[in-house]
Amino acid sequence: MTLADDLEKARAALTMIHREPFNAEAPPDALNGDITPTELHYVRSNFAVPAHDGALEIGGAVEHPRTLTIDGLRAMPSVERVVTLECAGNGRLAMRPLPAGEPWGDYAVSTARWTGALLHQVLEQANPSAEGVEVRFTGADHGSYLLHPVLTDVNSNDLTFVRSLTLAHATDPEAEILVAYEMNGEPLDPDHGAPFRLIVPRWYGVASVKWLTHVDVLTEPYAGEFETGHYMYQWADRPPERVTLMRVRARITDPARGATIPVGTYTVRGKAWSGAGPITNVDVSVTGEGDWHTAQVEPPKGPYQWQDWSFAWEATEPGRHSLRARATDAAGDVQPHVPPWNRLGYGNNAIEVSYVDVR
Amino acid sequence: MTLADDLEKARAALTMIHREPFNAEAPPDALNGDITPTELHYVRSNFAVPAHDGALEIGGAVEHPRTLTIDGLRAMPSVERVVTLECAGNGRLAMRPLPAGEPWGDYAVSTARWTGALLHQVLEQANPSAEGVEVRFTGADHGSYLLHPVLTDVNSNDLTFVRSLTLAHATDPEAEILVAYEMNGEPLDPDHGAPFRLIVPRWYGVASVKWLTHVDVLTEPYAGEFETGHYMYQWADRPPERVTLMRVRARITDPARGATIPVGTYTVRGKAWSGAGPITNVDVSVTGEGDWHTAQVEPPKGPYQWQDWSFAWEATEPGRHSLRARATDAAGDVQPHVPPWNRLGYGNNAIEVSYVDVR
């Protein structure tokens, strides 16, 4: 099998949004389980799958620069975490005016079990300088970035995917950032960042740099295109802000949108997640009248993964019914009806409106 | 066959929104043709199908009150007009926050051939008083109107469906308002207002009172529930306004939403209409980038009916593509990305966003 054959097989079950670079949503029923099987996990790439020489260079403002390989990472204490990742552009297709960018529906969110070394331990071994303020993460992926002609401030023929985190965040043991080399118990596949990638729990997926090649401690803040150009909330009426934590969001997984269900009691089910903390409340509406009912929210099975919720709906009236679910997280954030618009279409955590036909 | 049997048969091909009163959308492909077959024409009723005694009383401030029957109407000069009707609540399900009211998707719009007497001639025979200012139209339909508990300003156990027009409008020969007794060449069926109804071209369907029983010339403006309570744009930030003309709107009829189409040239097709005049322009976008292209708009086949438009799209890139169509009418009105929100959810003529998968 060639790489192309492998990729084609790995991608077959996904809903392709863009062929090259490959971007694809999970199929809707992939949201039913706790863990998304790897072949159903959404894929977001800014560039084509790159070659990677197997080396991870730890450098910059550190006392002990070093080169790690996968064997070196595996020799470190191994940590396994279940992490929900969502693309910051998930839901863009529902924003109005429609923003530029990949036309993601609502299925660029998935949850996998990631295994790797802890980033803070990797950094401790290198011993960052006292002058360090940020850590820069470089992926092997690069290329032309004139995908969106309207965004003409970016027109590079060879841009590389680079992101940063504050040194405090990167070295915080409680942040549990991973340099992950396994996904759902298998070595990473090419679309998910083989041989290793960052996994930054709680943050939108953009922070979890794939195909990682360099980790550099910086003494100045980093200001690359994917940090200060793209992946910024470019608001209509106030200064831009970086895309960071996943916003609180509930999804209805059952019934499916537009489904026909029988008259009677129907258990509406879904998922909910937030980067700011566990989900404390999900409210469900079954009409357009503002009839919010409290759903049962299951306790989190881990600190970084979506939670199940359910609501027993007495669907007694035949006809079309609108369904809505609205999550609240431990930080007190609640999903809005209409999140503020931003030019590149990030962070759409609007209350989902679905409908079903009761027969 | 009983009335119930007849109704069930007549309703079988529609997408039911509400069982009683019966409200139903056209199936999506009903928008493909010039004329919507009666069994595919959307149905909007505020109350259950009423009994009607066959009499139409022309009264109020007129010199010659009279009673018309269907034979009397048929004895008058007969006029046939093709008229696009759209429910003012069409598209409500896409408004955010979701307004109260029937959860209409986007298919409460249809076009039929209506035959009837001209209202202005009916009124001329009665000779309205010089003091007349409005004409009130009463339907036979009535009942409890506590459909939407949140709208507690209306809680009548026996409200009747009544609407009005200005006398100037009702008696304007150029308005071509019909008292219609045939739809697509057949007597009206019960869901469409048998034995006769008003057809008010250019206006949202609410003006076209079904099951008409009384036409009364008034010397004071009328202020009933369906004129000044419901069917008002209740804006968030300014005084309410009546729902009148259909707003300019284009729909994409081909490809269907979410369709998969082959790589190559694809002729995107649709309909467009406006109460304010013919459609002068339709622009199509095939990305989120603001790439608006001019579609070919067919001349109107009549003054009150939707127009066809088409655009040859070079669909060369596999993957998901967003499609948009934006109409402009002779009055210079253009569809907005987001129309201003109103509490009861009327007049949603937002630019449609659809997507297709090119393979």
XYZ file of C-alpha atoms in Angstrom, chain B residues 1 3-14 22 24 37-41 43 189-192:
25
model
C -65.896 10.060 0.657
C -64.636 15.653 4.113
C -62.037 14.014 6.339
C -61.199 11.500 3.607
C -60.973 14.264 1.027
C -58.710 16.296 3.234
C -56.455 13.370 3.995
C -56.044 12.657 0.304
C -55.434 16.303 -0.565
C -52.804 16.582 2.138
C -50.858 13.394 1.530
C -48.024 14.889 -0.544
C -47.339 17.843 1.744
C -53.595 22.140 9.203
C -48.052 22.217 5.615
C -49.960 21.511 -8.576
C -52.756 22.048 -6.058
C -51.850 18.956 -4.053
C -48.311 20.329 -3.626
C -49.278 23.931 -2.811
C -51.358 25.374 3.160
C -60.578 22.622 -2.232
C -61.328 22.973 1.484
C -57.751 23.698 2.555
C -57.463 26.505 0.025
